[in-house]
Coordinates of C-alpha atoms and ligand atoms in Angstrom, one line a residue:
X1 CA -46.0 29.6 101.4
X2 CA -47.4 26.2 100.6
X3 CA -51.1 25.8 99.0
X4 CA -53.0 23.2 97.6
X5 CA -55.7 23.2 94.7
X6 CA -57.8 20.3 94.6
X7 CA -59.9 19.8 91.4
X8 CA -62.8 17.2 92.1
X9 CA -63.8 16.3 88.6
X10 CA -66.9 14.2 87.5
X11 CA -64.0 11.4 86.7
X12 CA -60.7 12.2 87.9
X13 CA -59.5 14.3 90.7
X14 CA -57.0 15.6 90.9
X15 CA -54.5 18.0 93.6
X16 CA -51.4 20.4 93.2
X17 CA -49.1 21.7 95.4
X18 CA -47.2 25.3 95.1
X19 CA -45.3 27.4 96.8
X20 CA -44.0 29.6 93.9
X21 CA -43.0 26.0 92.0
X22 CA -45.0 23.1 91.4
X23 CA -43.9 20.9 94.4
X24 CA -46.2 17.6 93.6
X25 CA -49.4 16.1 92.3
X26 CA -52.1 13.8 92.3
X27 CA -54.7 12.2 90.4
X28 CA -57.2 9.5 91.6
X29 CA -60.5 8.4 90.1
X30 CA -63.4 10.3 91.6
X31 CA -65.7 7.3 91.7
X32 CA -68.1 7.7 94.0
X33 CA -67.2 9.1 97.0
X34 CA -65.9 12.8 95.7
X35 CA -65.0 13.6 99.3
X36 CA -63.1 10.3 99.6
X37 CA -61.0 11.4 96.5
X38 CA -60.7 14.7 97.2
X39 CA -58.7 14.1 100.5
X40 CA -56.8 10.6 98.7
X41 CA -55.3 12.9 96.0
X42 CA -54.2 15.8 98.2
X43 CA -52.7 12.6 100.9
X44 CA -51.0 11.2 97.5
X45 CA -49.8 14.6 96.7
X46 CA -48.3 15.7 99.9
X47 CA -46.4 12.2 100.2
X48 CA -45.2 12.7 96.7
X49 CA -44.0 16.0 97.8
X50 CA -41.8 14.8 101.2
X51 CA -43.6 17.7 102.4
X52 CA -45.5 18.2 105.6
X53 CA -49.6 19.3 106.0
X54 CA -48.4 21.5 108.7
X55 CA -46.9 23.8 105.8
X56 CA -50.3 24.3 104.1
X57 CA -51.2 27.4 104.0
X58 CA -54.7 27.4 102.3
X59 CA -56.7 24.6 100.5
X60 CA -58.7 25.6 97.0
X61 CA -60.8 23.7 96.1
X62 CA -63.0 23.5 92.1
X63 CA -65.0 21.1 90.1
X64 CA -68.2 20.0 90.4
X65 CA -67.0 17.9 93.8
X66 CA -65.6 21.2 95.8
X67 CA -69.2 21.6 97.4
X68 CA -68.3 18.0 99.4
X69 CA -64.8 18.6 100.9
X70 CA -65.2 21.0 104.5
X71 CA -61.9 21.5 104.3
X72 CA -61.2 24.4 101.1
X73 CA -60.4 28.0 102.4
X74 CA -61.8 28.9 99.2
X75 CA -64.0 27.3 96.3
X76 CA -63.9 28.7 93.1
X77 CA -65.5 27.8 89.7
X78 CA -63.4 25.5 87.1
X79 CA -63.5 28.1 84.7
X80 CA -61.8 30.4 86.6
X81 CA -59.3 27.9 88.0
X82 CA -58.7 26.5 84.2
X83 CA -58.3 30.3 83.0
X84 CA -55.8 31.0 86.0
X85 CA -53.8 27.6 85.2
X86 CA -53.5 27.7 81.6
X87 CA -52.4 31.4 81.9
X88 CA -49.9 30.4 84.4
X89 CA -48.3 27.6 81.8
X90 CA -48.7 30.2 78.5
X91 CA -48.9 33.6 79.3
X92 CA -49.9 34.7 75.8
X93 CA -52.8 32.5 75.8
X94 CA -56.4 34.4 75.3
X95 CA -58.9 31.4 74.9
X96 CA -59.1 27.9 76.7
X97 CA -60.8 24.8 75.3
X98 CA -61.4 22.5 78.1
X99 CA -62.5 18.7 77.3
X100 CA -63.6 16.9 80.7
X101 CA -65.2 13.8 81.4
X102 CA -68.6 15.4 81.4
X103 CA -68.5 19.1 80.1
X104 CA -67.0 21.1 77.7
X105 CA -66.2 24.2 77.9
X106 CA -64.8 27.3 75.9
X107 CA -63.0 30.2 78.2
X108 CA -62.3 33.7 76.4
X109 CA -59.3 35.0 79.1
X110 CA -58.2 38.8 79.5
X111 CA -54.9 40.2 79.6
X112 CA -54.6 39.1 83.4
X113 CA -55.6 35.5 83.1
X114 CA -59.0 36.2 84.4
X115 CA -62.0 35.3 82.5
X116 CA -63.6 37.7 80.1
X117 CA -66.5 35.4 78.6
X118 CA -67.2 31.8 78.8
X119 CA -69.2 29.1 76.9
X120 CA -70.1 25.3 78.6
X121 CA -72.0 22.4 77.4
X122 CA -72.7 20.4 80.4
X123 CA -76.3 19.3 79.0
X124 CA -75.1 17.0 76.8
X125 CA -72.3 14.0 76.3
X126 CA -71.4 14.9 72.5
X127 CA -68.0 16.7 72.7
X128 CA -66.6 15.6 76.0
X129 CA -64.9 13.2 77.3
X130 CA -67.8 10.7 77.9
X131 CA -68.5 10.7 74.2
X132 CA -64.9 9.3 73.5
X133 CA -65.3 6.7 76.3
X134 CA -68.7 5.3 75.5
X135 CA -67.7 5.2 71.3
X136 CA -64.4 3.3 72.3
X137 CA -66.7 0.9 74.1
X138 CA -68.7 0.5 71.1
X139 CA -64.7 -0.1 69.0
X140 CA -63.9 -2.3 71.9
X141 CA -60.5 -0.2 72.3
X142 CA -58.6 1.5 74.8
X143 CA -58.9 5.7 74.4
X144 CA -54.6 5.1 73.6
X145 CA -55.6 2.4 71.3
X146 CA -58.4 4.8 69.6
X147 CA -55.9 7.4 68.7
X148 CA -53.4 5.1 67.6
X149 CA -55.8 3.4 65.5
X150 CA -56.8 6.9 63.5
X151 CA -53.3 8.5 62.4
X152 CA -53.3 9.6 59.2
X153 CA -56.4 7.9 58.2
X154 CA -59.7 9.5 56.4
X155 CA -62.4 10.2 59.0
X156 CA -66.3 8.6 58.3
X157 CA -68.3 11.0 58.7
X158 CA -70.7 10.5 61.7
X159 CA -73.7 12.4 61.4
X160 CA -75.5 12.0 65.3
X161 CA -74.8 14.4 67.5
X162 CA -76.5 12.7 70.0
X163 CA -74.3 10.0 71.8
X164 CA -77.1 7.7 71.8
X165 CA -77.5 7.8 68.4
X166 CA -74.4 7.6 67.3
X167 CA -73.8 4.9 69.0
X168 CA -76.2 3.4 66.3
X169 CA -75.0 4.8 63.8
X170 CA -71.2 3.3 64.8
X171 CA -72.3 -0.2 65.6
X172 CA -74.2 0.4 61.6
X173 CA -70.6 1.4 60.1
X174 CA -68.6 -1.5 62.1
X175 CA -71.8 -4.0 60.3
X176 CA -70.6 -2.5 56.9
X177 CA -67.3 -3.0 57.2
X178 CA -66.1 0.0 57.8
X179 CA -62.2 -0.1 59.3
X180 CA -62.2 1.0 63.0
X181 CA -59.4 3.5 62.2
X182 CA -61.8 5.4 60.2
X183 CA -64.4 5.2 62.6
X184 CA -62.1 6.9 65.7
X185 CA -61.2 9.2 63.4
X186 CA -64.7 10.4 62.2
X187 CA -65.2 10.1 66.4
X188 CA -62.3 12.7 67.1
X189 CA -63.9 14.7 63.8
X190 CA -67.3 14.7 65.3
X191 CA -65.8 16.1 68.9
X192 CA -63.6 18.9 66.8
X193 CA -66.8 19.8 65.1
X194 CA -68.6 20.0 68.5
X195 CA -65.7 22.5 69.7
X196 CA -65.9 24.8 66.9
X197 CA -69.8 25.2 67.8
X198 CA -69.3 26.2 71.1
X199 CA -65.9 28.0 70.1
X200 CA -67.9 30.6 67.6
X201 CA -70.6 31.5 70.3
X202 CA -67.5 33.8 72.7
X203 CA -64.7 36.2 71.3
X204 CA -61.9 33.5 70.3
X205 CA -58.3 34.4 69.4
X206 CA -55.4 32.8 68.1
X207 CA -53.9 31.7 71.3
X208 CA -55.8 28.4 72.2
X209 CA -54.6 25.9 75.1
X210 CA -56.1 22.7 75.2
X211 CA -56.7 21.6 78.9
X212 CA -58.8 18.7 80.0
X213 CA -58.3 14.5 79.9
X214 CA -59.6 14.6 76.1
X215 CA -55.9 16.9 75.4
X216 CA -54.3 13.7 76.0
X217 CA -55.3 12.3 72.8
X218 CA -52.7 13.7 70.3
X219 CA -55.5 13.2 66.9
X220 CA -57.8 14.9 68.7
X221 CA -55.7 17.4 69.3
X222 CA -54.9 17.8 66.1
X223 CA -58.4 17.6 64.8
X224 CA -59.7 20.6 67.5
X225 CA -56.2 22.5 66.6
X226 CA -57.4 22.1 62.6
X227 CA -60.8 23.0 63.0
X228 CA -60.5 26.0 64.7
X229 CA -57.3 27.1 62.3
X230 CA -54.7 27.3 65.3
X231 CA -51.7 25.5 66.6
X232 CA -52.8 25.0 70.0
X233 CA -50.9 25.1 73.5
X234 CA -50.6 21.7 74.9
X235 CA -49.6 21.6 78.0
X236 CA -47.9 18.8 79.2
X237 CA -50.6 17.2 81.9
X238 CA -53.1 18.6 81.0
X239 CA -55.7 17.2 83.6
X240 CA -53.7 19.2 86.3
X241 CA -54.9 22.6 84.4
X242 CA -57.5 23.3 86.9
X243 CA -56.0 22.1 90.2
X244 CA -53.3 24.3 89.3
X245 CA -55.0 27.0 88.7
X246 CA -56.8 26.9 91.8
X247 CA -53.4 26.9 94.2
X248 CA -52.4 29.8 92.2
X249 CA -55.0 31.3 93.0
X250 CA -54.8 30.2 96.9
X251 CA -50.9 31.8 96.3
X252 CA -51.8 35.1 95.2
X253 CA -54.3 35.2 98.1
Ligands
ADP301 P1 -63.1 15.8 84.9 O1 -62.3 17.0 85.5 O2 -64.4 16.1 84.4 O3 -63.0 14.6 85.7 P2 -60.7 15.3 83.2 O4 -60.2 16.6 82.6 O5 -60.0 14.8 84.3 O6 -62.3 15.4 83.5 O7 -60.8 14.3 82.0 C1 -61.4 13.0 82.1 C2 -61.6 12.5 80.7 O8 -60.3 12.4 80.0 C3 -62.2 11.1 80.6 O9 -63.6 11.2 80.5 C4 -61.5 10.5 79.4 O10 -62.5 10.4 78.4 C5 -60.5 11.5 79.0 N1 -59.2 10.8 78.8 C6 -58.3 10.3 79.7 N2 -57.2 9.8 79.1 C7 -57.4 10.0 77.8 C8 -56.6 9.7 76.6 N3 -55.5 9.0 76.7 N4 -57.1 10.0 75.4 C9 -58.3 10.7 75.3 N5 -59.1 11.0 76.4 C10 -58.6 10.6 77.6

């Protein structure tokens, strides 16, 4: 039985196909036009696959975009869907830190995958994904550049929160001379520092995966990993977390 989870993301969205295996995947920018996306990345992901949309099954569809697609059998929240996938990939996991392009979000998971507790910031830029894009603006670098840039370097500290400000305060650093390197890395600091916030307000354990487009970024990685005092689960695409979740869930349906 074949089924598809779509994850329309504020940035990227992305589809997965499963039948008891991963059988393909998609990712396209969301721009715009989430509904657009939606049915691009499940077209790329069923020509990646060979396979035919007659053997679809059911269609699951999360992320803040699931409300434009008709055709989902099912919506279901990203946190669920993130929880499911992530459990899927590490079964001993208990806690997911999820970086997108406009949220963040902490998941506390039970012994079945499901979720127990949760924690989001989706008020706010600082610690997600759009933080790391506007500040790499501001260091006129790629986000590959801006972790290549920080290894093994001694963060700045950056004291805003607020993306806005900091902004300021980064364009005031880069004045004084301040090396770039040192800057990224007091940027992947200030995100890691974020984390740790939201990660102390739910029941956390020692079994962290890292899901989201910000778990590409090895230093920051490395920097959430640190602050929080675990070696994290990385999985290996991380983006496809919560499209993967939600056709496991459209399987076990
Ligand atoms: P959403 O589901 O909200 O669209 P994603 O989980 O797809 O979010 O992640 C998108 C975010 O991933 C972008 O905002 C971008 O900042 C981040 N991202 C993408 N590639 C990288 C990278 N190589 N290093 C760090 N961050 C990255």
């Amino acid at each position: 039985m074949l089924t598809v989870g779509i994850d329309i993301g504020s940035t990227a969205t992305k589809a997965v196909l499963f039948d008891g295996k991963v059988r393909g995947s998609a990712m396209v920018p969301t721009g715009w036009d989430p509904k657009e996306a939606g049915l691009s990345a499940y077209r790329q992901a069923l020509d990646r696959s060979g396979l035919a949309q007659s053997a679809v099954r059911c269609i699951v569809g999360t992320g803040y975009g699931r409300v434009s697609l008709p055709i989902f059998d099912r919506r279901v929240t990203e946190i669920t869907c993130h929880a499911r996938g992530a459990f899927h990939l590490f079964p001993e996991t208990r806690t997911v830190v999820d970086i997108g392009g406009q949220d963040s979000k902490v998941i506390a998971l039970n012994d079945q995958g499901g979720v127990a507790d949760f924690i989001m910031n989706d008020k706010c830029a600082a610690g997600t994904g759009r933080f790391l894009q506007v500040m790499a603006g501001v260091l006129d670098a790629t986000l590959e550049e801006l972790g290549a840039i920080a290894v093994g370097v001694d963060p700045v500290q950056i004291s805003s929160m607020c993306t806005v400000f900091a902004e300021s305060e980064i364009i005031g650093l880069l004045a004084r001379g301040v090396p770039k390197g040192r800057i990224a890395a007091g940027i992947f600091q200030s995100i890691a520092s974020r984390i740790q916030g939201l990660a102390g307000r739910v029941p956390l354990s020692d079994k962290v995966t890292f899901s989201g487009g910000v778990a590409l970024n090895p230093e920051i990685c490395r920097a959430i990993g640190s602050g929080l005092g675990v070696s994290l689960f990385l999985p290996q695409q991380p983006q496809l977390v919560g499209a993967l979740g939600a056709a496991l869930l459209g399987f076990q349906q």
